[in-house]
GROMACS .gro file of C-alpha atoms in nm:
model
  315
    1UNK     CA    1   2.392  -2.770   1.121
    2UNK     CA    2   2.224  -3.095   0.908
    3UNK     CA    3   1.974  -3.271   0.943
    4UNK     CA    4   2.033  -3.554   1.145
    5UNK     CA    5   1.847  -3.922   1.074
    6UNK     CA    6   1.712  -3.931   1.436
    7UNK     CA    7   1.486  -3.591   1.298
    8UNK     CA    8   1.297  -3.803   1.041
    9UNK     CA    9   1.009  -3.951   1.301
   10UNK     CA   10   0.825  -4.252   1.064
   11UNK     CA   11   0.440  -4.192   1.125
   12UNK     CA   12   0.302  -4.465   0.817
   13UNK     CA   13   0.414  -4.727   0.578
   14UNK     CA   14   0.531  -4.384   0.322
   15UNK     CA   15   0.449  -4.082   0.578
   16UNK     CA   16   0.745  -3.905   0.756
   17UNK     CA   17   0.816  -3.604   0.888
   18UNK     CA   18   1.121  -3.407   0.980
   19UNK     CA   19   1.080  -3.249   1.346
   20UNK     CA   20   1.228  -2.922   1.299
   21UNK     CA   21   1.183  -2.537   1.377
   22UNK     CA   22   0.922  -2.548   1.076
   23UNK     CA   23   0.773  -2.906   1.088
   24UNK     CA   24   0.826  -3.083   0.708
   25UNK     CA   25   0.608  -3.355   0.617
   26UNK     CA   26   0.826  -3.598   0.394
   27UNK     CA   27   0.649  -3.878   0.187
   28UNK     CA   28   0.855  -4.157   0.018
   29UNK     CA   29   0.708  -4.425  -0.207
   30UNK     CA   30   0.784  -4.583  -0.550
   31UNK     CA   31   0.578  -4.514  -0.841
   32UNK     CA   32   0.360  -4.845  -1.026
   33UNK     CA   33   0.659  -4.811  -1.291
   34UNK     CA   34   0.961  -4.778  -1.089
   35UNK     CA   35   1.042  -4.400  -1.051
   36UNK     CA   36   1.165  -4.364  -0.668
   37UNK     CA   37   0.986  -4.021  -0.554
   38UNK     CA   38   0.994  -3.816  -0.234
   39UNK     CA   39   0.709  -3.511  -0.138
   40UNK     CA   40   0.752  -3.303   0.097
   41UNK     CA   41   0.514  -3.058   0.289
   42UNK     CA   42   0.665  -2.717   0.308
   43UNK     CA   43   1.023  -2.631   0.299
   44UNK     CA   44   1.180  -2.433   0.567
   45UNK     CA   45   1.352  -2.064   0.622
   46UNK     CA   46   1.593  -2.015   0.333
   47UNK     CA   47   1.820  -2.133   0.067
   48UNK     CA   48   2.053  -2.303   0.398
   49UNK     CA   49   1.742  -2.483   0.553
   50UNK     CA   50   1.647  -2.608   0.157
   51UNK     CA   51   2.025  -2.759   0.137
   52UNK     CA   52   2.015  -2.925   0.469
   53UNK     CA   53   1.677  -3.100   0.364
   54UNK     CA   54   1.847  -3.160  -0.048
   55UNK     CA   55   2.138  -3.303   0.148
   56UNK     CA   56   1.954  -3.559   0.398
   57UNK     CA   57   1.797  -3.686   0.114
   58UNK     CA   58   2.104  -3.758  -0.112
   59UNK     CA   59   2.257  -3.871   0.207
   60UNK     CA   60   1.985  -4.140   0.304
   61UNK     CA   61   1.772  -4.209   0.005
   62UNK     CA   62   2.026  -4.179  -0.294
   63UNK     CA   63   1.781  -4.378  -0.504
   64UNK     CA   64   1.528  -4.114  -0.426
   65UNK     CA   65   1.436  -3.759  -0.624
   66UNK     CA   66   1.313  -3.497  -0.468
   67UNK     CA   67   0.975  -3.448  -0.719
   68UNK     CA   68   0.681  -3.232  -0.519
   69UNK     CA   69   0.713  -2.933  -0.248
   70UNK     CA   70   0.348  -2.904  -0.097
   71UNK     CA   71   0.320  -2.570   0.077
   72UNK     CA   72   0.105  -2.506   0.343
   73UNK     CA   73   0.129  -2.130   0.277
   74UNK     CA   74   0.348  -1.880   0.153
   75UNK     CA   75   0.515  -1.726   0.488
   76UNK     CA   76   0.908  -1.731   0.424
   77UNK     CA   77   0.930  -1.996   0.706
   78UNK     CA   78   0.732  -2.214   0.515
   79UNK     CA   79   0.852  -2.189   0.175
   80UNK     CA   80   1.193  -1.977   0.214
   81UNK     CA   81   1.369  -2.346   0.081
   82UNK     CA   82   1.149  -2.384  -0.234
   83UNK     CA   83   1.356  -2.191  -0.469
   84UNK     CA   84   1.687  -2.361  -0.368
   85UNK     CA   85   1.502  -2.707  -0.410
   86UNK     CA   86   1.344  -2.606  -0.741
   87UNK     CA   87   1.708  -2.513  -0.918
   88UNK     CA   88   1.826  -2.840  -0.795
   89UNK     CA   89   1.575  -3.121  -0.834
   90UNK     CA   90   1.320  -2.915  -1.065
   91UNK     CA   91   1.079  -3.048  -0.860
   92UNK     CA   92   0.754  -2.935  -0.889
   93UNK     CA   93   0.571  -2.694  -0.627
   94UNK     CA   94   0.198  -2.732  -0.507
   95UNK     CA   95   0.000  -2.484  -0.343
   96UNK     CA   96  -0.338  -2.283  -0.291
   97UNK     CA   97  -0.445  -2.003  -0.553
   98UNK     CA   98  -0.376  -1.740  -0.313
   99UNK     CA   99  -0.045  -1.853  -0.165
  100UNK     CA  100   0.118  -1.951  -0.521
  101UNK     CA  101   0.034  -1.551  -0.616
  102UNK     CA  102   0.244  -1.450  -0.311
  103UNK     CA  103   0.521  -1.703  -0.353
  104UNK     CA  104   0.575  -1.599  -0.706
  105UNK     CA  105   0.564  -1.209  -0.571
  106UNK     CA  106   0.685  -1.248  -0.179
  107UNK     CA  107   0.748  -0.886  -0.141
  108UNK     CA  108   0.357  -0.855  -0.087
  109UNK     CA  109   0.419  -1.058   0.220
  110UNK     CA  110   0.615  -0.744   0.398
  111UNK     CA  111   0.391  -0.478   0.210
  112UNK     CA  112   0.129  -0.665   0.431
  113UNK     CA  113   0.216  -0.611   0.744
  114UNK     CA  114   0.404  -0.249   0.701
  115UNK     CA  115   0.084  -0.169   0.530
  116UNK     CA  116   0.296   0.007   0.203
  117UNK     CA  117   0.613  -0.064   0.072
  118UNK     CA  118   0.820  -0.151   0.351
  119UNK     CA  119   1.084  -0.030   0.532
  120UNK     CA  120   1.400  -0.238   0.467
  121UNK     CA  121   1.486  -0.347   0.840
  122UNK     CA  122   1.233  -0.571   0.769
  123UNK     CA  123   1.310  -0.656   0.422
  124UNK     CA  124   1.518  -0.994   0.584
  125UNK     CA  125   1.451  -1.346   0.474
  126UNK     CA  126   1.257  -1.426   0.794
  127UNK     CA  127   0.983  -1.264   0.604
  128UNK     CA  128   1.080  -1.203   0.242
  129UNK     CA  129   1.145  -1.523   0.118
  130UNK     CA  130   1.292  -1.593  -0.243
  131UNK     CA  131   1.066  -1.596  -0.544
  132UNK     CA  132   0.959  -1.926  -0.685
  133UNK     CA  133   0.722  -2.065  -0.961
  134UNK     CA  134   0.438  -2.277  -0.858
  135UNK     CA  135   0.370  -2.554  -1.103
  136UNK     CA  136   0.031  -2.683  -0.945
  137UNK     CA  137  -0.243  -2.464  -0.845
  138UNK     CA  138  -0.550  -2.557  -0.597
  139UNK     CA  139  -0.852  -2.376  -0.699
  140UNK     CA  140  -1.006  -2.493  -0.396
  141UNK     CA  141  -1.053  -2.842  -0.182
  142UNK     CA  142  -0.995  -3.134  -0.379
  143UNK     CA  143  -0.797  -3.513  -0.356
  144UNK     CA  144  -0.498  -3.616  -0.530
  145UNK     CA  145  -0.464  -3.954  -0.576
  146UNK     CA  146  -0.072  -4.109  -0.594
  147UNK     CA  147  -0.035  -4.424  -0.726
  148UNK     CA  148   0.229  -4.670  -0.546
  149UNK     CA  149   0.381  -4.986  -0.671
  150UNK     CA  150   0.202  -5.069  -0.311
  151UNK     CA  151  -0.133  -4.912  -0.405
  152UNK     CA  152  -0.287  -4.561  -0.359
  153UNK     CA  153  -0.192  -4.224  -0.159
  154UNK     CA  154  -0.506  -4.003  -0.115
  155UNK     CA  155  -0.372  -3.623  -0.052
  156UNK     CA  156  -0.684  -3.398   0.047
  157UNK     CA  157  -0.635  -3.020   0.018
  158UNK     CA  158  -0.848  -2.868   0.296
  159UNK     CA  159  -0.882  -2.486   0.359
  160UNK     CA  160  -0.750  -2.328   0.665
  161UNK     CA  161  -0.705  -1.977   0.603
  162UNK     CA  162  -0.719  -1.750   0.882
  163UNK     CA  163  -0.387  -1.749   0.986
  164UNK     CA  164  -0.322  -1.613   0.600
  165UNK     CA  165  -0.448  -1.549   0.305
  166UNK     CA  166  -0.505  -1.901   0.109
  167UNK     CA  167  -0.375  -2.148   0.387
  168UNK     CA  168  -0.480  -2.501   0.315
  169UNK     CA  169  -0.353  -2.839   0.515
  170UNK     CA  170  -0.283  -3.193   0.383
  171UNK     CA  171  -0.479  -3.449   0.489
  172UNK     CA  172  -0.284  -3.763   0.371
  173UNK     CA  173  -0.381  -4.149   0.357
  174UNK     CA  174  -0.108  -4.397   0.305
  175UNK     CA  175  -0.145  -4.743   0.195
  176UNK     CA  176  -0.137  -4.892   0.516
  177UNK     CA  177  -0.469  -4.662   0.555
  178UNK     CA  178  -0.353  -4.467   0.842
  179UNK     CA  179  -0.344  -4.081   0.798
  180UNK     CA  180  -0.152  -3.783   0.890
  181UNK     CA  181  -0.263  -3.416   0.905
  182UNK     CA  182  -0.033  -3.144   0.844
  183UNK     CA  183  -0.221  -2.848   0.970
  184UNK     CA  184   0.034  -2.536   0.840
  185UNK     CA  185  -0.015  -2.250   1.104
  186UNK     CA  186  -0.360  -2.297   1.173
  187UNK     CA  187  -0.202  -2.527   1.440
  188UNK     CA  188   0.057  -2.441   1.684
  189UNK     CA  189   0.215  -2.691   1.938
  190UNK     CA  190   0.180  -2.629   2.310
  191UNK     CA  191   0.534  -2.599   2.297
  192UNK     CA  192   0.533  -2.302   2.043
  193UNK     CA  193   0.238  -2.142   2.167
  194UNK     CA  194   0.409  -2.148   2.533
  195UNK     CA  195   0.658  -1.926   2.379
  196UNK     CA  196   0.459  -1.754   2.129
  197UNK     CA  197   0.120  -1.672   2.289
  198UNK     CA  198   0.046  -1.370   2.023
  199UNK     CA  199   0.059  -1.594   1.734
  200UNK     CA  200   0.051  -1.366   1.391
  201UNK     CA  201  -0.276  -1.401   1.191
  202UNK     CA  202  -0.444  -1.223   0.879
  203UNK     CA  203  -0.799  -1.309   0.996
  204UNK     CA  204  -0.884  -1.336   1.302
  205UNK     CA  205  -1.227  -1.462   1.235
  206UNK     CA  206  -1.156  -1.760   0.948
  207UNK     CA  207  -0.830  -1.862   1.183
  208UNK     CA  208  -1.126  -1.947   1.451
  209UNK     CA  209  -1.336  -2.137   1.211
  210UNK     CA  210  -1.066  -2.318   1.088
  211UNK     CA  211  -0.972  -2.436   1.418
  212UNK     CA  212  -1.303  -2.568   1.473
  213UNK     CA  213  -1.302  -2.709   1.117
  214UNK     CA  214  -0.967  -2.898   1.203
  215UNK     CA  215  -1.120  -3.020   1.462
  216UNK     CA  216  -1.396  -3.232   1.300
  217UNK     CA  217  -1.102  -3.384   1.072
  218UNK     CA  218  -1.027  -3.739   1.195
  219UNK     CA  219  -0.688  -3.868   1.181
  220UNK     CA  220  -0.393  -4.072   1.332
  221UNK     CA  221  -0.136  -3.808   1.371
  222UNK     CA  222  -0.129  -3.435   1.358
  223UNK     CA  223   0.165  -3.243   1.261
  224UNK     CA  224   0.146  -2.860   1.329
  225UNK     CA  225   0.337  -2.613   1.129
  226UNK     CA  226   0.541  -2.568   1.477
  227UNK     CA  227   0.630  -2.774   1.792
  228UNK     CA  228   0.505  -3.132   1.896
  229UNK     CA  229   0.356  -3.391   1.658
  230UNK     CA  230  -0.043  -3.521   1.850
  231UNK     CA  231  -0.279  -3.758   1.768
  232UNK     CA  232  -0.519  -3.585   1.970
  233UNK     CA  233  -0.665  -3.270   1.750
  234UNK     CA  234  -0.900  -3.173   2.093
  235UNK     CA  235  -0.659  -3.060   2.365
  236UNK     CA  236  -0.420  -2.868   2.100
  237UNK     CA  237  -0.702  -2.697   1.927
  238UNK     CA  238  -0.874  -2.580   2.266
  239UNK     CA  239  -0.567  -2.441   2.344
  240UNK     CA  240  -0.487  -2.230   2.003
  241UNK     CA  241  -0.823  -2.138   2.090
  242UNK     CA  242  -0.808  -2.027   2.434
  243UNK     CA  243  -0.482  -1.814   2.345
  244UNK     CA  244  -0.701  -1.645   2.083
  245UNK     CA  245  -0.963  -1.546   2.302
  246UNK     CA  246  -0.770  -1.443   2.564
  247UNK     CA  247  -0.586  -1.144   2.364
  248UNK     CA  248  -0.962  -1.067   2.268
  249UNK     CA  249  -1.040  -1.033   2.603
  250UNK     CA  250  -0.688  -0.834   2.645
  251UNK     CA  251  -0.789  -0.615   2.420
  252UNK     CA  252  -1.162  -0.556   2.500
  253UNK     CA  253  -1.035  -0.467   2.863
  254UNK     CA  254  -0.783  -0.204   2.707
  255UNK     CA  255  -1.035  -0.064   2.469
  256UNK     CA  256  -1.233   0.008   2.786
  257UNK     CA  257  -0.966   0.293   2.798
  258UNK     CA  258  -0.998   0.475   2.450
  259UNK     CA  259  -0.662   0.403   2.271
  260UNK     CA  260  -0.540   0.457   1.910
  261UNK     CA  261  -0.368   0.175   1.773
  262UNK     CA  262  -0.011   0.209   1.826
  263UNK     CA  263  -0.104   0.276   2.188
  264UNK     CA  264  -0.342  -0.027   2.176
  265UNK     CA  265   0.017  -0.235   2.063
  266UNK     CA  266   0.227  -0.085   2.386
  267UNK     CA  267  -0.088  -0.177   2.629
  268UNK     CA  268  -0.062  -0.522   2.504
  269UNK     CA  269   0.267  -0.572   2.472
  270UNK     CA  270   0.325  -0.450   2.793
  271UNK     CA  271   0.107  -0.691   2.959
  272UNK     CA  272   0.212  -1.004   2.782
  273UNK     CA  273   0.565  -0.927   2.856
  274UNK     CA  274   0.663  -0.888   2.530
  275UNK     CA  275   0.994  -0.626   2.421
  276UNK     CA  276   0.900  -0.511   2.044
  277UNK     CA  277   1.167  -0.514   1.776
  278UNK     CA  278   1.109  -0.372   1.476
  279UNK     CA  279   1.007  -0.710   1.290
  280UNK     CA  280   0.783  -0.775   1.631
  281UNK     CA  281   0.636  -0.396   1.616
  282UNK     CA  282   0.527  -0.472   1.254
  283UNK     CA  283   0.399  -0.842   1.319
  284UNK     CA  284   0.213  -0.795   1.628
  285UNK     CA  285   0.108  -0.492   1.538
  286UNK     CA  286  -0.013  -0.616   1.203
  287UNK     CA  287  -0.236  -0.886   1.436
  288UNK     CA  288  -0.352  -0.663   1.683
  289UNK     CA  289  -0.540  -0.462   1.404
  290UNK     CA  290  -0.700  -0.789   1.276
  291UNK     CA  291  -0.824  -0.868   1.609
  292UNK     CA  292  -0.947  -0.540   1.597
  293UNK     CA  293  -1.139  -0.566   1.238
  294UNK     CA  294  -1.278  -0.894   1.430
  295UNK     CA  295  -1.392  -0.725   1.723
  296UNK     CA  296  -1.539  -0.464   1.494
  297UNK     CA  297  -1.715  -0.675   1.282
  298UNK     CA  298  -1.848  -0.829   1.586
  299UNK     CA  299  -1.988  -0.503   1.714
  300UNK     CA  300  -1.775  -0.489   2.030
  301UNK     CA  301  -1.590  -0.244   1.946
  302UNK     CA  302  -1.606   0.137   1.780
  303UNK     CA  303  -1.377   0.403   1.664
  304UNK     CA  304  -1.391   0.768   1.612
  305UNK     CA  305  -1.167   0.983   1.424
  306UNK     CA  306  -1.047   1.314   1.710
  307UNK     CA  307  -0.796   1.517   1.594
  308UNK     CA  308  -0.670   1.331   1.273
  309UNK     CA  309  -0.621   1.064   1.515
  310UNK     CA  310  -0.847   0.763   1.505
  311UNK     CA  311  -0.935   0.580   1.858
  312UNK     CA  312  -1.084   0.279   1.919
  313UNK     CA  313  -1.302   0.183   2.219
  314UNK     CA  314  -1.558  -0.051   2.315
  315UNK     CA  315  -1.904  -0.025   2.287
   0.00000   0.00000   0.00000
């Protein structure tokens, strides 16, 4: 299935995006000395979803070259079409410290949420994306400045880890001086989150603080990593998190019950309605035990080890 023109929403003067399962931010301009350059901001599932995005481009901006991949972060369903892209265009590819480690060794990324090397009915490209070499590294925030025949693009790197290890989002200010905010996963639309209440996250903790850091961040439009484009950060971010706290509270009523952790998994499963597969089992369950280091943290919640078993309960 291509990409279709009527996918390619115009935000700025330069800024795009293409409104698909994983949101891709898509910057055209033309360098002071003529070179005719598109970015992009992440790059889909796979090899297929890295060709559909190649081929829109030769088939609406043949003048144009593919010459930057900006990733959010390193899940395969944000950089899954960066190696495919790479062997084509060599473009280049942008990202955090942490996330360009991982992209350059994505097995870690199952490892991570089996907790060892991984079983391999879960070894699928949903989650193991191909291997690619990062050419620019963030070492932290910082702006990149582009310079346009029609003046300057400022790209701000902001951190927004939580959701995974090194997440960062683009803050980008065209020309025209309007700006766009692609947030990675540290944003959901109420679309996605609708579907997906139990949203996977490393850190429970930094996911909340950068949702009230994203907050703060003024800008026209913000683009989350999935669902609907706002250019209201207030409502969306209330809602990410209200869905957080809520499967805190889930689990602080469950814990009231001692339960180890797979039981801790069925309980809330169970109650959100949710039928585990085995990539689910592993994904939720990987998310369920960082709410739990949260909760811990927070001194909410204990454990004790009873017959080589360890249970969790609250305080």
């Amino acid at each position: 299935m291509s990409v279709t023109s009527e996918q390619l929403i115009s935000l700025t003067e330069h800024i795009s995006y293409l409104k698909m399962p994983t949101n891709i931010g898509f910057i055209r301009f033309e360098r002071e000395k003529g070179e005719k350059c598109i970015f992009i901001v992440d790059s889909g599932n796979d090899e297929t979803t890295g060709k559909r995005i190649l081929d829109f481009i030769n088939e609406n901006f043949p003048d144009y070259k593919l010459c930057a991949i900006l990733n959010t972060h390193s899940h395969a369903d944000h950089c899954g079409g960066n190696s495919y892209l790479v062997r084509e265009t060599d473009c280049e590819v942008w990202a955090s410290k942490g996330e360009a480690y991982l992209m350059e060794f994505p097995e870690i990324e199952t490892q991570l949420v089996w907790g060892g090397k991984a079983i391999h009915d879960i070894r699928s490209k949903y989650l193991l994306a191909e291997a690619c070499r990062v050419s620019r590294v963030f070492n932290g925030e910082e702006e990149i400045f582009i310079q346009t025949k029609d003046g300057e693009i400022s790209v701000k790197v902001i951190s927004l880890s939580g959701h995974y290890v090194d997440q960062v989002g683009f803050l980008i200010t065209d020309t025209d001086k309007k700006s766009v905010c692609f947030a990675g996963d540290v944003l959901s639309g109420r679309n996605s989150i609708k579907k997906h209440w139990i949203q996977y996250l490393l850190d429970e903790t930094k996911t909340k603080e950068s949702l009230f850091k994203i907050q703060k961040i003024v800008s026209d439009f913000y683009i989350p990593g999935h669902g609907d484009i706002t250019d209201s950060i207030e409502g969306i971010a209330e809602l990410n998190l209200l869905a957080i706290l809520e499967t805190e509270d889930m689990i602080l009523d469950e814990l009231k019950k001692p339960k180890t952790m797979e039981e801790l998994l069925k309980a809330v499963a169970d109650r959100s309605g949710i039928t585990l597969k085995t990539s689910q089992f592993c994904l939720i369950g990987s998310t369920i035990r960082s709410y739990v280091t949260g909760l811990y943290e927070e001194k909410k919640i204990t454990y004790e080890i009873i017959d080589n078993r360890m249970i969790w309960k609250t305080i």
